[in-house]
Amino acid sequence: MRIDPRLVQRLRNARRVVALTGAGISAESGIPTFRDAQSGLWARFRPEELATPEAFPRLGTLVPDWLLVTQNVDGLHQRAGSRAVVELHGNIHRNKCFDEDVVVAEWRETGERPPCCPRCGGPLRPDVVWFGESLSPQTLAQAEAGARRCEVLFSIGTSAAVFPAAQLPLTALQAGAMVVEVNKDPTPLTGMATFSLLGLAGEILSHLLGETWPA
Ligand code: NAD
């Protein structure tokens, strides 16, 4: 695999970096992407057997101003040791009260399904953004601020089709940042990105890290 030396040079000099990730970055850890899931492969999902993308925590420690914005709800970035993670669509491992919209960490198991909120007795639900729901304005504002101030924005393993997440690389481009797409297949962002690296995220990111910051 050959990485453009101009990309390596610009990345070496970058101080403010944002990475926007999607389902594709978890694909090599065994979680089907949204598209895979639609073809029925979701049945293979075995969270207890998941590995985590290892290149990411290292990338996050190499630049002074780092922000990881993920559309994923699987919590794998945190399990892999990533810092500064903004979860645009929530986290499937966290629950909240359906009625009060506040996170609930503990509740009494009565066998009732779904379990009940210990405060108000309302039903508990996963703390994820369901279809038709809005993103948390604070979370989105944090991601947008990152996209506006970064010098480099990576868009990794996302079909760049789910808004408002798909707007973030465009915001970064408009603000003058370099946008690097890493994806298995071309997306609507491919023609606009400064660099587009087609292939598996695990392979490309490991290679890019090695070229830019040799151990
Ligand atoms: P998507 O399924 O629409 O697109 C995934 C993209 O990743 C595709 O463009 C595909 O070509 C690419 N891809 C697949 N495997 C790859 C790999 N190994 N390396 C690089 N690229 C790879 O996913 P999306 O854009 O994230 O949007 C779907 C929505 O569904 C999001 O909200 C997402 O959070 C949610 N979702 C989350 C998970 C998860 O948490 N792991 C899984 C499925 C869907």
PDB file of C-alpha atoms and ligand atoms in Angstrom:
ATOM      1  CA  MET A   1       0.000   0.000   0.000  1.00  0.00           C
ATOM      2  CA  ARG A   2       1.386   3.419  -0.946  1.00  0.00           C
ATOM      3  CA  ILE A   3       0.344   6.478   1.053  1.00  0.00           C
ATOM      4  CA  ASP A   4       0.797   9.870  -0.626  1.00  0.00           C
ATOM      5  CA  PRO A   5       3.853  11.516   1.027  1.00  0.00           C
ATOM      6  CA  ARG A   6       2.034  14.887   0.976  1.00  0.00           C
ATOM      7  CA  LEU A   7      -0.623  13.422   3.252  1.00  0.00           C
ATOM      8  CA  VAL A   8       2.007  12.035   5.609  1.00  0.00           C
ATOM      9  CA  GLN A   9       3.786  15.401   5.753  1.00  0.00           C
ATOM     10  CA  ARG A  10       0.617  17.390   6.427  1.00  0.00           C
ATOM     11  CA  LEU A  11      -0.467  14.932   9.079  1.00  0.00           C
ATOM     12  CA  ARG A  12       2.894  15.105  10.828  1.00  0.00           C
ATOM     13  CA  ASN A  13       2.501  18.877  11.136  1.00  0.00           C
ATOM     14  CA  ALA A  14      -1.159  18.812  12.199  1.00  0.00           C
ATOM     15  CA  ARG A  15      -1.977  19.829  15.754  1.00  0.00           C
ATOM     16  CA  ARG A  16      -5.800  19.791  15.690  1.00  0.00           C
ATOM     17  CA  VAL A  17      -7.324  16.578  14.399  1.00  0.00           C
ATOM     18  CA  VAL A  18     -10.888  15.264  14.373  1.00  0.00           C
ATOM     19  CA  ALA A  19     -11.923  11.747  13.394  1.00  0.00           C
ATOM     20  CA  LEU A  20     -15.507  10.987  12.442  1.00  0.00           C
ATOM     21  CA  THR A  21     -16.186   7.266  12.520  1.00  0.00           C
ATOM     22  CA  GLY A  22     -19.080   5.099  11.427  1.00  0.00           C
ATOM     23  CA  ALA A  23     -20.127   1.492  11.460  1.00  0.00           C
ATOM     24  CA  GLY A  24     -17.262   0.501   9.121  1.00  0.00           C
ATOM     25  CA  ILE A  25     -14.636   1.005  11.838  1.00  0.00           C
ATOM     26  CA  SER A  26     -16.336  -1.641  13.975  1.00  0.00           C
ATOM     27  CA  ALA A  27     -16.801  -4.017  11.038  1.00  0.00           C
ATOM     28  CA  GLU A  28     -13.389  -5.630  11.455  1.00  0.00           C
ATOM     29  CA  SER A  29     -14.256  -6.231  15.123  1.00  0.00           C
ATOM     30  CA  GLY A  30     -17.184  -8.369  14.056  1.00  0.00           C
ATOM     31  CA  ILE A  31     -20.097  -5.929  14.241  1.00  0.00           C
ATOM     32  CA  PRO A  32     -22.029  -5.793  10.954  1.00  0.00           C
ATOM     33  CA  THR A  33     -22.441  -2.330   9.485  1.00  0.00           C
ATOM     34  CA  PHE A  34     -25.847  -0.804   8.971  1.00  0.00           C
ATOM     35  CA  ARG A  35     -25.896  -2.143   5.409  1.00  0.00           C
ATOM     36  CA  ASP A  36     -24.744  -5.608   6.467  1.00  0.00           C
ATOM     37  CA  ALA A  37     -27.404  -5.640   9.158  1.00  0.00           C
ATOM     38  CA  GLN A  38     -30.053  -4.978   6.575  1.00  0.00           C
ATOM     39  CA  SER A  39     -29.075  -8.160   4.788  1.00  0.00           C
ATOM     40  CA  GLY A  40     -29.678 -10.123   7.962  1.00  0.00           C
ATOM     41  CA  LEU A  41     -26.120 -10.487   9.254  1.00  0.00           C
ATOM     42  CA  TRP A  42     -27.034  -8.701  12.499  1.00  0.00           C
ATOM     43  CA  ALA A  43     -27.868 -12.152  13.822  1.00  0.00           C
ATOM     44  CA  ARG A  44     -24.110 -12.775  14.062  1.00  0.00           C
ATOM     45  CA  PHE A  45     -23.609 -10.005  16.628  1.00  0.00           C
ATOM     46  CA  ARG A  46     -21.813 -11.497  19.662  1.00  0.00           C
ATOM     47  CA  PRO A  47     -20.649  -8.569  21.835  1.00  0.00           C
ATOM     48  CA  GLU A  48     -18.675 -10.816  24.201  1.00  0.00           C
ATOM     49  CA  GLU A  49     -16.431 -11.892  21.326  1.00  0.00           C
ATOM     50  CA  LEU A  50     -15.582  -8.457  20.008  1.00  0.00           C
ATOM     51  CA  ALA A  51     -12.088  -7.220  19.518  1.00  0.00           C
ATOM     52  CA  THR A  52     -11.345  -3.510  19.203  1.00  0.00           C
ATOM     53  CA  PRO A  53      -9.582  -1.380  16.582  1.00  0.00           C
ATOM     54  CA  GLU A  54      -6.130  -0.916  18.054  1.00  0.00           C
ATOM     55  CA  ALA A  55      -4.650   1.842  15.936  1.00  0.00           C
ATOM     56  CA  PHE A  56      -7.085   4.426  17.238  1.00  0.00           C
ATOM     57  CA  PRO A  57      -5.974   5.064  20.831  1.00  0.00           C
ATOM     58  CA  ARG A  58      -2.440   5.580  19.551  1.00  0.00           C
ATOM     59  CA  LEU A  59      -3.513   8.110  16.897  1.00  0.00           C
ATOM     60  CA  GLY A  60      -5.375   9.994  19.661  1.00  0.00           C
ATOM     61  CA  THR A  61      -2.222  10.463  21.736  1.00  0.00           C
ATOM     62  CA  LEU A  62      -0.085  11.795  18.889  1.00  0.00           C
ATOM     63  CA  VAL A  63      -1.778  15.136  18.368  1.00  0.00           C
ATOM     64  CA  PRO A  64      -2.285  17.803  21.053  1.00  0.00           C
ATOM     65  CA  ASP A  65      -5.889  18.621  20.118  1.00  0.00           C
ATOM     66  CA  TRP A  66      -7.762  15.424  19.342  1.00  0.00           C
ATOM     67  CA  LEU A  67     -11.476  14.754  19.090  1.00  0.00           C
ATOM     68  CA  LEU A  68     -13.112  11.484  18.121  1.00  0.00           C
ATOM     69  CA  VAL A  69     -16.699  11.845  16.920  1.00  0.00           C
ATOM     70  CA  THR A  70     -18.456   8.541  16.425  1.00  0.00           C
ATOM     71  CA  GLN A  71     -21.813   7.590  15.004  1.00  0.00           C
ATOM     72  CA  ASN A  72     -21.421   4.154  16.533  1.00  0.00           C
ATOM     73  CA  VAL A  73     -23.317   3.101  19.615  1.00  0.00           C
ATOM     74  CA  ASP A  74     -21.191   0.058  20.456  1.00  0.00           C
ATOM     75  CA  GLY A  75     -18.742   1.748  22.872  1.00  0.00           C
ATOM     76  CA  LEU A  76     -15.772   0.031  21.190  1.00  0.00           C
ATOM     77  CA  HIS A  77     -13.667   3.194  20.953  1.00  0.00           C
ATOM     78  CA  GLN A  78     -13.724   3.638  24.728  1.00  0.00           C
ATOM     79  CA  ARG A  79     -13.001  -0.050  25.256  1.00  0.00           C
ATOM     80  CA  ALA A  80     -10.008   0.333  22.945  1.00  0.00           C
ATOM     81  CA  GLY A  81      -8.747   3.201  25.142  1.00  0.00           C
ATOM     82  CA  SER A  82      -9.694   6.181  22.971  1.00  0.00           C
ATOM     83  CA  ARG A  83      -9.943   9.506  24.739  1.00  0.00           C
ATOM     84  CA  ALA A  84     -12.147  12.529  23.930  1.00  0.00           C
ATOM     85  CA  VAL A  85     -14.990  10.537  22.383  1.00  0.00           C
ATOM     86  CA  VAL A  86     -18.213  12.279  21.349  1.00  0.00           C
ATOM     87  CA  GLU A  87     -21.009   9.758  20.780  1.00  0.00           C
ATOM     88  CA  LEU A  88     -23.395  11.397  18.333  1.00  0.00           C
ATOM     89  CA  HIS A  89     -25.946   8.593  18.453  1.00  0.00           C
ATOM     90  CA  GLY A  90     -25.564   7.526  22.083  1.00  0.00           C
ATOM     91  CA  ASN A  91     -24.397   4.244  23.565  1.00  0.00           C
ATOM     92  CA  ILE A  92     -26.284   0.963  23.544  1.00  0.00           C
ATOM     93  CA  HIS A  93     -24.689  -0.030  26.864  1.00  0.00           C
ATOM     94  CA  ARG A  94     -26.261   2.924  28.671  1.00  0.00           C
ATOM     95  CA  ASN A  95     -29.928   3.220  29.610  1.00  0.00           C
ATOM     96  CA  LYS A  96     -32.260   6.096  30.245  1.00  0.00           C
ATOM     97  CA  CYS A  97     -35.781   6.670  31.447  1.00  0.00           C
ATOM     98  CA  PHE A  98     -38.203   6.869  28.537  1.00  0.00           C
ATOM     99  CA  ASP A  99     -40.420   9.398  30.344  1.00  0.00           C
ATOM    100  CA  GLU A 100     -37.812  11.618  32.049  1.00  0.00           C
ATOM    101  CA  ASP A 101     -35.034  11.360  29.406  1.00  0.00           C
ATOM    102  CA  VAL A 102     -32.316  11.053  32.067  1.00  0.00           C
ATOM    103  CA  VAL A 103     -29.595   8.417  32.267  1.00  0.00           C
ATOM    104  CA  VAL A 104     -30.308   5.604  34.738  1.00  0.00           C
ATOM    105  CA  ALA A 105     -27.300   3.600  35.907  1.00  0.00           C
ATOM    106  CA  GLU A 106     -28.983   1.233  38.386  1.00  0.00           C
ATOM    107  CA  TRP A 107     -32.424  -0.214  38.881  1.00  0.00           C
ATOM    108  CA  ARG A 108     -34.053  -3.054  40.763  1.00  0.00           C
ATOM    109  CA  GLU A 109     -34.551  -6.213  38.708  1.00  0.00           C
ATOM    110  CA  THR A 110     -38.109  -7.414  39.103  1.00  0.00           C
ATOM    111  CA  GLY A 111     -38.218  -9.488  35.936  1.00  0.00           C
ATOM    112  CA  GLU A 112     -40.403  -6.865  34.320  1.00  0.00           C
ATOM    113  CA  ARG A 113     -39.539  -6.038  30.685  1.00  0.00           C
ATOM    114  CA  PRO A 114     -38.569  -3.334  30.040  1.00  0.00           C
ATOM    115  CA  PRO A 115     -37.227  -2.630  33.535  1.00  0.00           C
ATOM    116  CA  CYS A 116     -38.682   0.356  35.424  1.00  0.00           C
ATOM    117  CA  CYS A 117     -37.060   3.664  36.292  1.00  0.00           C
ATOM    118  CA  PRO A 118     -36.269   3.683  40.036  1.00  0.00           C
ATOM    119  CA  ARG A 119     -37.456   7.306  40.310  1.00  0.00           C
ATOM    120  CA  CYS A 120     -40.688   7.549  38.350  1.00  0.00           C
ATOM    121  CA  GLY A 121     -41.516   3.945  37.434  1.00  0.00           C
ATOM    122  CA  GLY A 122     -41.422   4.746  33.702  1.00  0.00           C
ATOM    123  CA  PRO A 123     -39.944   2.242  31.240  1.00  0.00           C
ATOM    124  CA  LEU A 124     -36.173   2.158  30.670  1.00  0.00           C
ATOM    125  CA  ARG A 125     -34.743   2.212  27.160  1.00  0.00           C
ATOM    126  CA  PRO A 126     -31.293   2.224  25.537  1.00  0.00           C
ATOM    127  CA  ASP A 127     -29.654   5.658  25.477  1.00  0.00           C
ATOM    128  CA  VAL A 128     -29.359   5.763  21.690  1.00  0.00           C
ATOM    129  CA  VAL A 129     -30.849   8.046  19.071  1.00  0.00           C
ATOM    130  CA  TRP A 130     -33.657   6.150  17.404  1.00  0.00           C
ATOM    131  CA  PHE A 131     -34.931   6.894  13.902  1.00  0.00           C
ATOM    132  CA  GLY A 132     -37.020  10.052  14.007  1.00  0.00           C
ATOM    133  CA  GLU A 133     -35.306  11.367  17.162  1.00  0.00           C
ATOM    134  CA  SER A 134     -32.997  14.383  17.323  1.00  0.00           C
ATOM    135  CA  LEU A 135     -29.384  14.348  18.413  1.00  0.00           C
ATOM    136  CA  SER A 136     -28.478  16.020  21.688  1.00  0.00           C
ATOM    137  CA  PRO A 137     -27.853  19.689  20.767  1.00  0.00           C
ATOM    138  CA  GLN A 138     -24.849  19.872  23.137  1.00  0.00           C
ATOM    139  CA  THR A 139     -23.252  16.770  21.645  1.00  0.00           C
ATOM    140  CA  LEU A 140     -23.779  17.997  18.101  1.00  0.00           C
ATOM    141  CA  ALA A 141     -22.419  21.445  18.987  1.00  0.00           C
ATOM    142  CA  GLN A 142     -19.244  19.841  20.386  1.00  0.00           C
ATOM    143  CA  ALA A 143     -18.732  17.865  17.161  1.00  0.00           C
ATOM    144  CA  GLU A 144     -19.419  20.921  14.983  1.00  0.00           C
ATOM    145  CA  ALA A 145     -16.964  23.039  16.967  1.00  0.00           C
ATOM    146  CA  GLY A 146     -14.320  20.349  16.441  1.00  0.00           C
ATOM    147  CA  ALA A 147     -15.023  20.260  12.700  1.00  0.00           C
ATOM    148  CA  ARG A 148     -14.736  24.056  12.456  1.00  0.00           C
ATOM    149  CA  ARG A 149     -11.417  24.341  14.304  1.00  0.00           C
ATOM    150  CA  CYS A 150      -9.537  21.241  13.103  1.00  0.00           C
ATOM    151  CA  GLU A 151      -6.737  21.204  10.569  1.00  0.00           C
ATOM    152  CA  VAL A 152      -7.406  17.583   9.614  1.00  0.00           C
ATOM    153  CA  LEU A 153     -10.653  15.641   9.708  1.00  0.00           C
ATOM    154  CA  PHE A 154     -10.711  11.903   9.100  1.00  0.00           C
ATOM    155  CA  SER A 155     -13.952  10.326   7.911  1.00  0.00           C
ATOM    156  CA  ILE A 156     -13.591   6.615   8.567  1.00  0.00           C
ATOM    157  CA  GLY A 157     -15.928   3.716   7.832  1.00  0.00           C
ATOM    158  CA  THR A 158     -19.024   5.785   7.264  1.00  0.00           C
ATOM    159  CA  SER A 159     -21.276   5.878   4.225  1.00  0.00           C
ATOM    160  CA  ALA A 160     -21.408   9.675   4.705  1.00  0.00           C
ATOM    161  CA  ALA A 161     -25.139   9.492   4.147  1.00  0.00           C
ATOM    162  CA  VAL A 162     -26.589   9.953   7.649  1.00  0.00           C
ATOM    163  CA  PHE A 163     -27.126  13.606   8.537  1.00  0.00           C
ATOM    164  CA  PRO A 164     -26.217  15.657  10.503  1.00  0.00           C
ATOM    165  CA  ALA A 165     -23.035  13.547  10.964  1.00  0.00           C
ATOM    166  CA  ALA A 166     -22.371  13.621   7.206  1.00  0.00           C
ATOM    167  CA  GLN A 167     -22.271  17.427   7.362  1.00  0.00           C
ATOM    168  CA  LEU A 168     -19.175  17.457   9.619  1.00  0.00           C
ATOM    169  CA  PRO A 169     -16.570  16.726   6.888  1.00  0.00           C
ATOM    170  CA  LEU A 170     -18.209  19.398   4.702  1.00  0.00           C
ATOM    171  CA  THR A 171     -18.038  21.900   7.570  1.00  0.00           C
ATOM    172  CA  ALA A 172     -14.344  21.086   8.011  1.00  0.00           C
ATOM    173  CA  LEU A 173     -13.687  21.530   4.277  1.00  0.00           C
ATOM    174  CA  GLN A 174     -15.487  24.878   4.256  1.00  0.00           C
ATOM    175  CA  ALA A 175     -13.346  25.987   7.217  1.00  0.00           C
ATOM    176  CA  GLY A 176     -10.180  25.136   5.274  1.00  0.00           C
ATOM    177  CA  ALA A 177      -9.278  21.772   6.828  1.00  0.00           C
ATOM    178  CA  MET A 178      -7.836  18.791   5.011  1.00  0.00           C
ATOM    179  CA  VAL A 179     -10.368  15.952   4.896  1.00  0.00           C
ATOM    180  CA  VAL A 180      -9.077  12.390   4.651  1.00  0.00           C
ATOM    181  CA  GLU A 181     -11.581   9.669   3.906  1.00  0.00           C
ATOM    182  CA  VAL A 182     -10.800   6.060   4.762  1.00  0.00           C
ATOM    183  CA  ASN A 183     -13.504   3.737   3.502  1.00  0.00           C
ATOM    184  CA  LYS A 184     -13.975   0.364   1.881  1.00  0.00           C
ATOM    185  CA  ASP A 185     -16.255   1.762  -0.834  1.00  0.00           C
ATOM    186  CA  PRO A 186     -16.658   5.178  -2.473  1.00  0.00           C
ATOM    187  CA  THR A 187     -19.211   7.475  -0.804  1.00  0.00           C
ATOM    188  CA  PRO A 188     -20.770  10.873  -1.608  1.00  0.00           C
ATOM    189  CA  LEU A 189     -17.764  12.403   0.205  1.00  0.00           C
ATOM    190  CA  THR A 190     -15.128  10.668  -1.943  1.00  0.00           C
ATOM    191  CA  GLY A 191     -15.020  13.261  -4.738  1.00  0.00           C
ATOM    192  CA  MET A 192     -14.815  16.152  -2.263  1.00  0.00           C
ATOM    193  CA  ALA A 193     -12.270  14.790   0.236  1.00  0.00           C
ATOM    194  CA  THR A 194      -8.697  16.076  -0.001  1.00  0.00           C
ATOM    195  CA  PHE A 195      -7.447  12.489   0.113  1.00  0.00           C
ATOM    196  CA  SER A 196      -9.544   9.365  -0.265  1.00  0.00           C
ATOM    197  CA  LEU A 197      -7.998   6.073   0.802  1.00  0.00           C
ATOM    198  CA  LEU A 198     -10.037   3.104  -0.346  1.00  0.00           C
ATOM    199  CA  GLY A 199      -9.692  -0.052   1.725  1.00  0.00           C
ATOM    200  CA  LEU A 200     -10.147  -1.550   5.174  1.00  0.00           C
ATOM    201  CA  ALA A 201      -9.873   0.938   8.037  1.00  0.00           C
ATOM    202  CA  GLY A 202      -7.761  -1.397  10.195  1.00  0.00           C
ATOM    203  CA  GLU A 203      -5.175  -1.876   7.458  1.00  0.00           C
ATOM    204  CA  ILE A 204      -5.045   1.700   6.159  1.00  0.00           C
ATOM    205  CA  LEU A 205      -4.904   3.371   9.585  1.00  0.00           C
ATOM    206  CA  SER A 206      -2.141   1.057  10.827  1.00  0.00           C
ATOM    207  CA  HIS A 207      -0.160   1.761   7.670  1.00  0.00           C
ATOM    208  CA  LEU A 208      -0.749   5.522   7.854  1.00  0.00           C
ATOM    209  CA  LEU A 209       0.338   5.585  11.494  1.00  0.00           C
ATOM    210  CA  GLY A 210       3.503   3.665  10.691  1.00  0.00           C
ATOM    211  CA  GLU A 211       4.390   6.022   7.816  1.00  0.00           C
ATOM    212  CA  THR A 212       3.604   9.218   9.722  1.00  0.00           C
ATOM    213  CA  TRP A 213       4.938   8.403  13.181  1.00  0.00           C
ATOM    214  CA  PRO A 214       7.335   5.452  12.848  1.00  0.00           C
ATOM    215  CA  ALA A 215       7.639   3.676  16.229  1.00  0.00           C
TER     216      ALA A 215
HETATM  217  P1  NAD B   1     -23.143   2.467   7.148  1.00  0.00           P
HETATM  218  O1  NAD B   1     -23.425   1.016   7.405  1.00  0.00           O
HETATM  219  O2  NAD B   1     -24.157   3.277   6.446  1.00  0.00           O
HETATM  220  O3  NAD B   1     -21.809   2.555   6.292  1.00  0.00           O
HETATM  221  C1  NAD B   1     -20.649   1.843   6.650  1.00  0.00           C
HETATM  222  C2  NAD B   1     -19.549   2.263   5.694  1.00  0.00           C
HETATM  223  O4  NAD B   1     -18.340   1.631   6.131  1.00  0.00           O
HETATM  224  C3  NAD B   1     -19.789   1.836   4.227  1.00  0.00           C
HETATM  225  O5  NAD B   1     -19.508   2.934   3.380  1.00  0.00           O
HETATM  226  C4  NAD B   1     -18.778   0.693   4.006  1.00  0.00           C
HETATM  227  O6  NAD B   1     -18.266   0.683   2.707  1.00  0.00           O
HETATM  228  C5  NAD B   1     -17.701   1.049   5.012  1.00  0.00           C
HETATM  229  N1  NAD B   1     -16.941  -0.085   5.554  1.00  0.00           N
HETATM  230  C6  NAD B   1     -17.409  -1.330   5.885  1.00  0.00           C
HETATM  231  N2  NAD B   1     -16.423  -2.072   6.418  1.00  0.00           N
HETATM  232  C7  NAD B   1     -15.306  -1.290   6.408  1.00  0.00           C
HETATM  233  C8  NAD B   1     -13.977  -1.477   6.824  1.00  0.00           C
HETATM  234  N3  NAD B   1     -13.551  -2.633   7.367  1.00  0.00           N
HETATM  235  N4  NAD B   1     -13.096  -0.455   6.673  1.00  0.00           N
HETATM  236  C9  NAD B   1     -13.493   0.738   6.118  1.00  0.00           C
HETATM  237  N5  NAD B   1     -14.744   0.969   5.706  1.00  0.00           N
HETATM  238  C10 NAD B   1     -15.643  -0.024   5.860  1.00  0.00           C
HETATM  239  O7  NAD B   1     -22.727   3.095   8.552  1.00  0.00           O
HETATM  240  P2  NAD B   1     -22.759   4.617   9.075  1.00  0.00           P
HETATM  241  O8  NAD B   1     -22.291   5.541   8.017  1.00  0.00           O
HETATM  242  O9  NAD B   1     -22.043   4.588  10.385  1.00  0.00           O
HETATM  243  O10 NAD B   1     -24.306   4.941   9.297  1.00  0.00           O
HETATM  244  C11 NAD B   1     -25.219   3.986   9.782  1.00  0.00           C
HETATM  245  C12 NAD B   1     -25.906   4.325  11.123  1.00  0.00           C
HETATM  246  O11 NAD B   1     -26.161   3.096  11.820  1.00  0.00           O
HETATM  247  C13 NAD B   1     -25.044   5.139  12.058  1.00  0.00           C
HETATM  248  O12 NAD B   1     -25.883   5.910  12.850  1.00  0.00           O
HETATM  249  C14 NAD B   1     -24.386   4.080  12.940  1.00  0.00           C
HETATM  250  O13 NAD B   1     -24.123   4.550  14.221  1.00  0.00           O
HETATM  251  C15 NAD B   1     -25.457   3.020  13.061  1.00  0.00           C
HETATM  252  N6  NAD B   1     -24.793   1.688  13.250  1.00  0.00           N
HETATM  253  C16 NAD B   1     -23.896   1.546  14.277  1.00  0.00           C
HETATM  254  C17 NAD B   1     -23.202   0.353  14.445  1.00  0.00           C
HETATM  255  C18 NAD B   1     -22.212   0.258  15.579  1.00  0.00           C
HETATM  256  O14 NAD B   1     -22.380   0.934  16.593  1.00  0.00           O
HETATM  257  N7  NAD B   1     -21.144  -0.521  15.424  1.00  0.00           N
HETATM  258  C19 NAD B   1     -23.417  -0.703  13.560  1.00  0.00           C
HETATM  259  C20 NAD B   1     -24.367  -0.541  12.518  1.00  0.00           C
HETATM  260  C21 NAD B   1     -25.050   0.671  12.376  1.00  0.00           C
END
